[in-house]
Short mmCIF file of C-alpha atoms in Angstrom, two decimals:
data_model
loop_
_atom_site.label_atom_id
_atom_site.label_comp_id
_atom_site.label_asym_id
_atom_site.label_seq_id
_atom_site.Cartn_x
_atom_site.Cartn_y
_atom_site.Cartn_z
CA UNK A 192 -2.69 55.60 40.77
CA UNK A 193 -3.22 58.95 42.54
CA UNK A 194 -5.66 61.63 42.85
CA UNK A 195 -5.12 64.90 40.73
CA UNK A 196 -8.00 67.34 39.74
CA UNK A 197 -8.06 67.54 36.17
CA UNK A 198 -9.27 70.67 33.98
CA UNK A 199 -11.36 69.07 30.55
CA UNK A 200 -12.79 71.55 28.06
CA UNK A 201 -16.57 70.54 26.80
CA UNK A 202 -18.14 72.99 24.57
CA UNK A 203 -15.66 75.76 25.38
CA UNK A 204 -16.58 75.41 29.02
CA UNK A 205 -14.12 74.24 31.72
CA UNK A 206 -14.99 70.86 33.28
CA UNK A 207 -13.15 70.51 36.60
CA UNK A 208 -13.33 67.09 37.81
CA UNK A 209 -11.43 64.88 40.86
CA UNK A 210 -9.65 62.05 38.76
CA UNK A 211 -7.31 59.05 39.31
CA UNK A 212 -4.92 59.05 37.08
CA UNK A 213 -1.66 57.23 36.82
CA UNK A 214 1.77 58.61 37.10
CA UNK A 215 2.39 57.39 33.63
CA UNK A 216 0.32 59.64 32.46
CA UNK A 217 2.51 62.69 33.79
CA UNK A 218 4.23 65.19 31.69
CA UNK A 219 8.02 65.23 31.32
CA UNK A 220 10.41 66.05 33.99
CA UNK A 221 13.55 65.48 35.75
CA UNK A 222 12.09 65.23 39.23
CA UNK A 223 9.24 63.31 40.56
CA UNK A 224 7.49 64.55 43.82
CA UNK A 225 5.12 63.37 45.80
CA UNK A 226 3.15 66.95 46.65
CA UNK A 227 2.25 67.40 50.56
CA UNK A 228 0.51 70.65 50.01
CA UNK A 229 -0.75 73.10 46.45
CA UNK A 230 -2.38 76.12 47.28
CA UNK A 231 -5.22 78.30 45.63
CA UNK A 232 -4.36 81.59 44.35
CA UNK A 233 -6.49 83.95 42.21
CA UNK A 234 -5.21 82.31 38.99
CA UNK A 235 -5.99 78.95 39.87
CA UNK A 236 -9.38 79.99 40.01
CA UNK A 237 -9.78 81.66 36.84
CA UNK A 238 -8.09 78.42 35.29
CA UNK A 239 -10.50 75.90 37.14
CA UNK A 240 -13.40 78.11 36.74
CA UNK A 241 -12.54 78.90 33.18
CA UNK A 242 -13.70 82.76 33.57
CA UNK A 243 -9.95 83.41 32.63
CA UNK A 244 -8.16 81.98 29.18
CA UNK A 245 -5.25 80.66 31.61
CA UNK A 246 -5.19 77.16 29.93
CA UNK A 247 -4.54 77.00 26.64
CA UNK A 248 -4.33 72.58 26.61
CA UNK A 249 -6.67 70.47 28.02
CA UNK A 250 -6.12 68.27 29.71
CA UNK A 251 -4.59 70.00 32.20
CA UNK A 252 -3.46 69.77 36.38
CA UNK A 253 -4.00 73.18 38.03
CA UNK A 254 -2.12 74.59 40.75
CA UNK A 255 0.82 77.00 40.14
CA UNK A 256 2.39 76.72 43.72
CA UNK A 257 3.57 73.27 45.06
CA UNK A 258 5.25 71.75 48.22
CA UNK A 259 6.55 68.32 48.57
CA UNK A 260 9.46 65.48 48.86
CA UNK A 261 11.46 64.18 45.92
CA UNK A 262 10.50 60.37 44.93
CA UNK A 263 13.22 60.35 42.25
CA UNK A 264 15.80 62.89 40.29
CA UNK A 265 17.50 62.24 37.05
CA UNK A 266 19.25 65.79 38.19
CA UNK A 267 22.56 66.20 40.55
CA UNK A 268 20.57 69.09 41.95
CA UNK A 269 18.03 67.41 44.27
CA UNK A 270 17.99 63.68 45.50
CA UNK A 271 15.17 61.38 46.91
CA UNK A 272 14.14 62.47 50.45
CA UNK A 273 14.73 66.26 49.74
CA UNK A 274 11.96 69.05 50.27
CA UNK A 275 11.22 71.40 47.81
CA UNK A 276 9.31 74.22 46.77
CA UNK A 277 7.62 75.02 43.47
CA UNK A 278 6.50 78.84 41.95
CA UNK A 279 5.57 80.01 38.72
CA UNK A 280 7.17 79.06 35.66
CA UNK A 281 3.85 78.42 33.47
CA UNK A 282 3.11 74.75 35.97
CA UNK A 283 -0.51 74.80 36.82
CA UNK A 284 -1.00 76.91 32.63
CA UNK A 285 0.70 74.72 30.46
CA UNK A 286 2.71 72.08 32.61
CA UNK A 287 0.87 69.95 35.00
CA UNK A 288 0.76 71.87 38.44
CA UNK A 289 0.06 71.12 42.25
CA UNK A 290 -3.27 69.96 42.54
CA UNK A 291 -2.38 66.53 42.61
CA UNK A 292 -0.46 63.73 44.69
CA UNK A 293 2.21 63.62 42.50
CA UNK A 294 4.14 65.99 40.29
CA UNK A 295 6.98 65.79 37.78
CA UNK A 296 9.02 68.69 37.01
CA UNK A 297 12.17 70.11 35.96
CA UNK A 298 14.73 70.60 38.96
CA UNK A 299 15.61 73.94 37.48
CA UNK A 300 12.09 75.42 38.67
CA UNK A 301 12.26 73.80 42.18
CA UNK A 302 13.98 75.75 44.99
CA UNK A 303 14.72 73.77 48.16
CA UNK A 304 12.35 74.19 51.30
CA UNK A 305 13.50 76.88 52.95
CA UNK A 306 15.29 75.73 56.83
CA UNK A 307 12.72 76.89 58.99
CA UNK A 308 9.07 76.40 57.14
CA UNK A 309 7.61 73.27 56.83
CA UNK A 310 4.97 72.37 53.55
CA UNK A 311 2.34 73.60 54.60
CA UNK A 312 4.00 77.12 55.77
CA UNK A 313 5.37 77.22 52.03
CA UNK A 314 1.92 77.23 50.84
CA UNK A 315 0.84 79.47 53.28
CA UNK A 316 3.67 81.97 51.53
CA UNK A 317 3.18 80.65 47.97
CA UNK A 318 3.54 82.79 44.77
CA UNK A 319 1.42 85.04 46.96
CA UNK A 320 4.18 85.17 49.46
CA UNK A 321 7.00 85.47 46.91
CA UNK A 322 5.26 87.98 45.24
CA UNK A 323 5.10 90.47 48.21
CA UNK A 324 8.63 89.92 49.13
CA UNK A 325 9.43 90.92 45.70
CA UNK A 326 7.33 94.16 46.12
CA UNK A 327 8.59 95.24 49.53
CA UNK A 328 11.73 94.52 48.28
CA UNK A 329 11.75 97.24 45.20
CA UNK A 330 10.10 99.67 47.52
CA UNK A 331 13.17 99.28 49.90
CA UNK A 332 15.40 99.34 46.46
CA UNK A 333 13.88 103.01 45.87
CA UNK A 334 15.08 104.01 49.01
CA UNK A 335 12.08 103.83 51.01
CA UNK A 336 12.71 103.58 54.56
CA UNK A 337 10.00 103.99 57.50
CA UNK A 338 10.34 107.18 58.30
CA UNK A 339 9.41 108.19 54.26
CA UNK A 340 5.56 107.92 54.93
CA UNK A 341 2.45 105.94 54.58
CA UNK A 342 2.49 102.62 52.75
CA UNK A 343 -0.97 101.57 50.73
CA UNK A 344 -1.59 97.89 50.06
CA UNK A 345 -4.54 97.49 47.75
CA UNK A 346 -6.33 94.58 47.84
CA UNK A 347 -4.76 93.82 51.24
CA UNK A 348 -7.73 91.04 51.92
CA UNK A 349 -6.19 88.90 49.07
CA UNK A 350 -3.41 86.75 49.08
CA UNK A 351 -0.43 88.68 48.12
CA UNK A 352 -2.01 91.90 49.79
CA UNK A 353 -2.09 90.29 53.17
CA UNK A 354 1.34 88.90 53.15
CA UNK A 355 2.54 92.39 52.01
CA UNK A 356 0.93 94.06 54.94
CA UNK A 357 2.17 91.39 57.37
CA UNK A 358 6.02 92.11 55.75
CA UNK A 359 5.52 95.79 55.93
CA UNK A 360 4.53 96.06 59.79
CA UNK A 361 7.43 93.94 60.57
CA UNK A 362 9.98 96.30 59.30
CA UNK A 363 8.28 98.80 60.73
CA UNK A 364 5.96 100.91 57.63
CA UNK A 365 3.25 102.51 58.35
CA UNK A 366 0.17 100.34 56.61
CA UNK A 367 -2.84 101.78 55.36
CA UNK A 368 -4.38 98.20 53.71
CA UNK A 369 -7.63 98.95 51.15
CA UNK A 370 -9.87 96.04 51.33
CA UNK A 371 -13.98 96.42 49.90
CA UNK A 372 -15.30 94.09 52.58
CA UNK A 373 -14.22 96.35 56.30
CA UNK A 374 -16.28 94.69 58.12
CA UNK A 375 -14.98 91.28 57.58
CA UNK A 376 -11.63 91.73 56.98
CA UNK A 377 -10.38 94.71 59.11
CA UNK A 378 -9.84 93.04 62.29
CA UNK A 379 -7.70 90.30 60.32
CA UNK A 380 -5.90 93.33 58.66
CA UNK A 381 -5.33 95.17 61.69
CA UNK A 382 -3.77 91.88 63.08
CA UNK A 383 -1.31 91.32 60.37
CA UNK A 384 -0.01 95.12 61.61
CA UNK A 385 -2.27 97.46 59.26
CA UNK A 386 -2.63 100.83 60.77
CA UNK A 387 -5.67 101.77 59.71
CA UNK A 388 -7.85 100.25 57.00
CA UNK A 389 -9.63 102.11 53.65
CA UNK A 390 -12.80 101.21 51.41
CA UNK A 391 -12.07 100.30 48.01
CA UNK A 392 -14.95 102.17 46.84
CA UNK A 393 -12.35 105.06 47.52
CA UNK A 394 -10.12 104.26 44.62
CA UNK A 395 -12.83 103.38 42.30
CA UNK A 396 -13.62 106.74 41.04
CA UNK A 397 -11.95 108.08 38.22
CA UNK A 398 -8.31 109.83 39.13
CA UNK A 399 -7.45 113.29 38.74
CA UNK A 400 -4.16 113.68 37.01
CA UNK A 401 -2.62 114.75 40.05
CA UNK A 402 -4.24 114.31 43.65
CA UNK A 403 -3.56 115.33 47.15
CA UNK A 404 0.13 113.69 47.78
CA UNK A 405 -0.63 110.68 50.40
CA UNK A 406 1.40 107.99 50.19
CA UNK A 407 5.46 107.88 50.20
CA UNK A 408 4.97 104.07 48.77
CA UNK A 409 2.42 101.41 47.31
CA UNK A 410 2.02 98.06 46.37
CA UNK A 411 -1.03 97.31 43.73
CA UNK A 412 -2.32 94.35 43.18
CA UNK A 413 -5.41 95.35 41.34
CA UNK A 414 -4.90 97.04 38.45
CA UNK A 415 -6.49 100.08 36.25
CA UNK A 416 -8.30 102.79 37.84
CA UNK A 417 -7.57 102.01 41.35
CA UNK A 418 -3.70 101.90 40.25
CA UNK A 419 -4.34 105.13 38.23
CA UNK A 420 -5.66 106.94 41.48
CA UNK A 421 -2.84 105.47 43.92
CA UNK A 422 -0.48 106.92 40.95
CA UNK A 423 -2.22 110.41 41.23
CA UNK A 424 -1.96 110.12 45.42
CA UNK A 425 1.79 109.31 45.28
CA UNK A 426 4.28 111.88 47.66
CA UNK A 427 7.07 113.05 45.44
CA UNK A 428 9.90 111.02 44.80
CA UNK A 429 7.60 107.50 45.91
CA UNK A 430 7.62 104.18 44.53
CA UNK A 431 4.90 101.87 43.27
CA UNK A 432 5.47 98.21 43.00
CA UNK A 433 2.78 97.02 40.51
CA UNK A 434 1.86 92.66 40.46
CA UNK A 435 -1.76 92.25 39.84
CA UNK A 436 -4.58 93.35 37.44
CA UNK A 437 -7.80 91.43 39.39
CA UNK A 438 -9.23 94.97 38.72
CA UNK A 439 -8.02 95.08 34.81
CA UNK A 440 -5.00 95.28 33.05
CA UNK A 441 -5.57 98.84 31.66
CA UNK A 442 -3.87 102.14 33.09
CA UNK A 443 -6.34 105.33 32.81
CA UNK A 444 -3.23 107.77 34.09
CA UNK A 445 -1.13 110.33 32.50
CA UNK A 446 2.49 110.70 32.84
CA UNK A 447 2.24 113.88 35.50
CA UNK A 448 2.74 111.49 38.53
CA UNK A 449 5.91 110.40 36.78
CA UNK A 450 7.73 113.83 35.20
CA UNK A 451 6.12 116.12 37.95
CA UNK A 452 6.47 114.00 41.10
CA UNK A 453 9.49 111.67 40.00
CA UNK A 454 7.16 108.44 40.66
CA UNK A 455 8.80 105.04 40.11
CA UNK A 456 6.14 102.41 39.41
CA UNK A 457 7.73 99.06 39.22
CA UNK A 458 6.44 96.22 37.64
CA UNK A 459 6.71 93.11 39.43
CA UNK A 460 6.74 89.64 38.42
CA UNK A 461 7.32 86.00 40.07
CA UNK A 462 6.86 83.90 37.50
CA UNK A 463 9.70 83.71 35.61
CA UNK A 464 11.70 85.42 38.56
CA UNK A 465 15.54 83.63 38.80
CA UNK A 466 16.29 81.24 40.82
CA UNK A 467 19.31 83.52 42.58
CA UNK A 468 16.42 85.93 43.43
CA UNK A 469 13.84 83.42 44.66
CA UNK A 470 16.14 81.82 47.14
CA UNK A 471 17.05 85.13 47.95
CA UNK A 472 13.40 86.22 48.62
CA UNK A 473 12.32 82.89 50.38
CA UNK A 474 15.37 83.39 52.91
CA UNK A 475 14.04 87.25 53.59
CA UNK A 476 10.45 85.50 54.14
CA UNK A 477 11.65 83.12 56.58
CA UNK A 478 13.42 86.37 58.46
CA UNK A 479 10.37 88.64 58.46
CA UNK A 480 7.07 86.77 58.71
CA UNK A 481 5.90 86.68 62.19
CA UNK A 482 4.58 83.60 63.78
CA UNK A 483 1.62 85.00 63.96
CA UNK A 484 1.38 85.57 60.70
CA UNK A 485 0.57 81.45 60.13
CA UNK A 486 -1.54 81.40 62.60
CA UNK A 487 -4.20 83.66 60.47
CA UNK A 488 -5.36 84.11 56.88
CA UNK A 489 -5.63 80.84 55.84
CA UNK A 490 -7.86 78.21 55.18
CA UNK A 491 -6.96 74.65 54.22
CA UNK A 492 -8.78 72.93 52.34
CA UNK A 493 -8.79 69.60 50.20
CA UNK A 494 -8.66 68.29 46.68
CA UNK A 495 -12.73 67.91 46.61
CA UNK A 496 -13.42 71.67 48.13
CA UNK A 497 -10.72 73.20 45.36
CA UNK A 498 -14.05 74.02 42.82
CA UNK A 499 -16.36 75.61 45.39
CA UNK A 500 -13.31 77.43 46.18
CA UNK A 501 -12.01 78.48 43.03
CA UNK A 502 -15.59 80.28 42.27
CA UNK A 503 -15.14 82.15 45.80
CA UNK A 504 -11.90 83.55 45.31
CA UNK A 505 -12.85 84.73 41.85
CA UNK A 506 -15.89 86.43 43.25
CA UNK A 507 -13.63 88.33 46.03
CA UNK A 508 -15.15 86.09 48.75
CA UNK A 509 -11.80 84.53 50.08
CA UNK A 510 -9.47 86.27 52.97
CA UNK A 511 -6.36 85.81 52.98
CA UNK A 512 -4.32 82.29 51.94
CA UNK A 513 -5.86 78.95 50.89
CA UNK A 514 -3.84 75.67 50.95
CA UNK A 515 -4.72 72.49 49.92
CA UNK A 516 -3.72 69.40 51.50
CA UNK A 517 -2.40 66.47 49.25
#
């Protein structure tokens, strides 16, 4: 028996509840893991919280990130005693995720730890982590180099916004990170290597079609009318790499930004992201994050604080990572 927080439905509300449960009683998989650390990402709290239609079968472990040590395999790819590293691939929506001691999985959505982060680090980078790499690295695929201009993060407070600004800095961008709480989160900003920090309230009002050029790059991780008004602020010939819709998954814009200035905006995804690519992007993450980087944003927390916590992060009142130790 083991501890795992388990998602019920009751009269189309989400009941999230600490449970032992037995590993029986786990899903199908080729690799069992006992799970060191999960993390808590915006989508974990929708799902827990139910104010998002992420689970579509109850009952149902959240937690799409995971880091841990192989029990057993029934697959040549991984072996009892090996660390590995889970992201994405529906775990945490429709498979049993990381928010309990024990997973089982397939070994084709595992990567292996990378040399030089230990569990806890992992879930410190997370799909948050993987997410940003995957950003910075299609704004470097358009050609972006430092000397092209400014760099807006939106949402820079969050999880994948502060790893983005962190990743920027180090290759040497110029950040400006958008965050709606200054006061609290500047200083942390500023410290991951933002240059100067913006008000949200800033890219909340409707955009032109075309606005004063600003920004040679972006990375979004909102959404709809703030995306629509970074679109309208890009310099000619920038790049927008596009991974999150907190804000709403609709796009007020016009094409100008993209026939008149030659805007790229890239869509970005991590979920479903091959495992070529991931390794790829976990070996660049190990390169580039500073040490300093895990020594802020984050706050670990355990299995019995992942509600509270889940209604926080959904309300915008969480900086940075959240990890949760197994």
């Amino acid at each position: 028996m083991f501890n795992a927080l388990v998602l019920n439905q009751q009269d189309k509300q989400t009941i999230a509840t600490v449970q032992q449960i037995d590993e029986t009683q786990l899903p199908e998989g080729d690799v069992l893991i006992n799970v060191d650390y999960s993390s808590l990402n915006y989508k974990d709290g929708l799902a827990i919280t139910g104010k998002g239609k992420i689970i579509r079968n109850f009952p149902m472990v959240p937690g799409i990130d995971l880091a841990g040590t192989v029990i057993s395999s029934q697959d040549s790819q991984y072996k009892a005693g090996d660390n590995v590293v889970l992201t994405g691939w529906g775990v945490g929506e429709n498979h049993w995720g990381g928010m309990a001691e024990r997973a089982r999985l397939k070994a084709d959505w595992l990567v292996p730890l990378p040399i030089g982060l230990n569990s806890k680090q992992a879930m410190m980078v997370g799909t948050a982590g993987l997410t940003s790499m995957l950003c910075v690295q299609a704004l470097l695929d358009a050609g972006l180099t430092p000397d092209s201009g400014e760099i807006l993060v939106t949402g820079a407070s969050g999880g994948v916004g502060s790893v983005a600004v962190s990743l920027l800095a180090t290759l040497g961008f110029k950040v400006a990170a958008v965050t709606g709480r200054i006061e609290q989160n500047g200083p942390l900003l500023e410290a991951l290597g933002a240059s100067r920090i913006i008000e949200r309230s800033e890219f909340e009002e409707p955009a032109r079609p075309l606005e004063k050029q600003l920004w040679a790059g972006a990375i979004d991780t909102v959404g709809s009318k703030v995306l629509a008004k970074v679109l309208a602020q890009m310099d000619y010939n920038g790049a927008v790499a596009a991974c999150g819709l907190a804000g709403g998954f609709d796009l007020p814009t016009t094409v100008m930004p993209f026939i008149l200035r030659n805007v790229r905006l890239q869509g970005i995804d991590s979920v479903m992201c091959p495992t070529e690519k991931r390794i790829s992007a976990w070996q660049k993450l190990v390169e580039l994050l500073p040490n300093s980087f895990f020594e802020q944003a984050c706050t670990e927390i355990t299995l019995d604080d992942a509600v509270k916590y889940a209604e926080d992060i959904t309300n915008g009142q969480v900086t940075g990572r959240v990890v949760i130790k197994l």
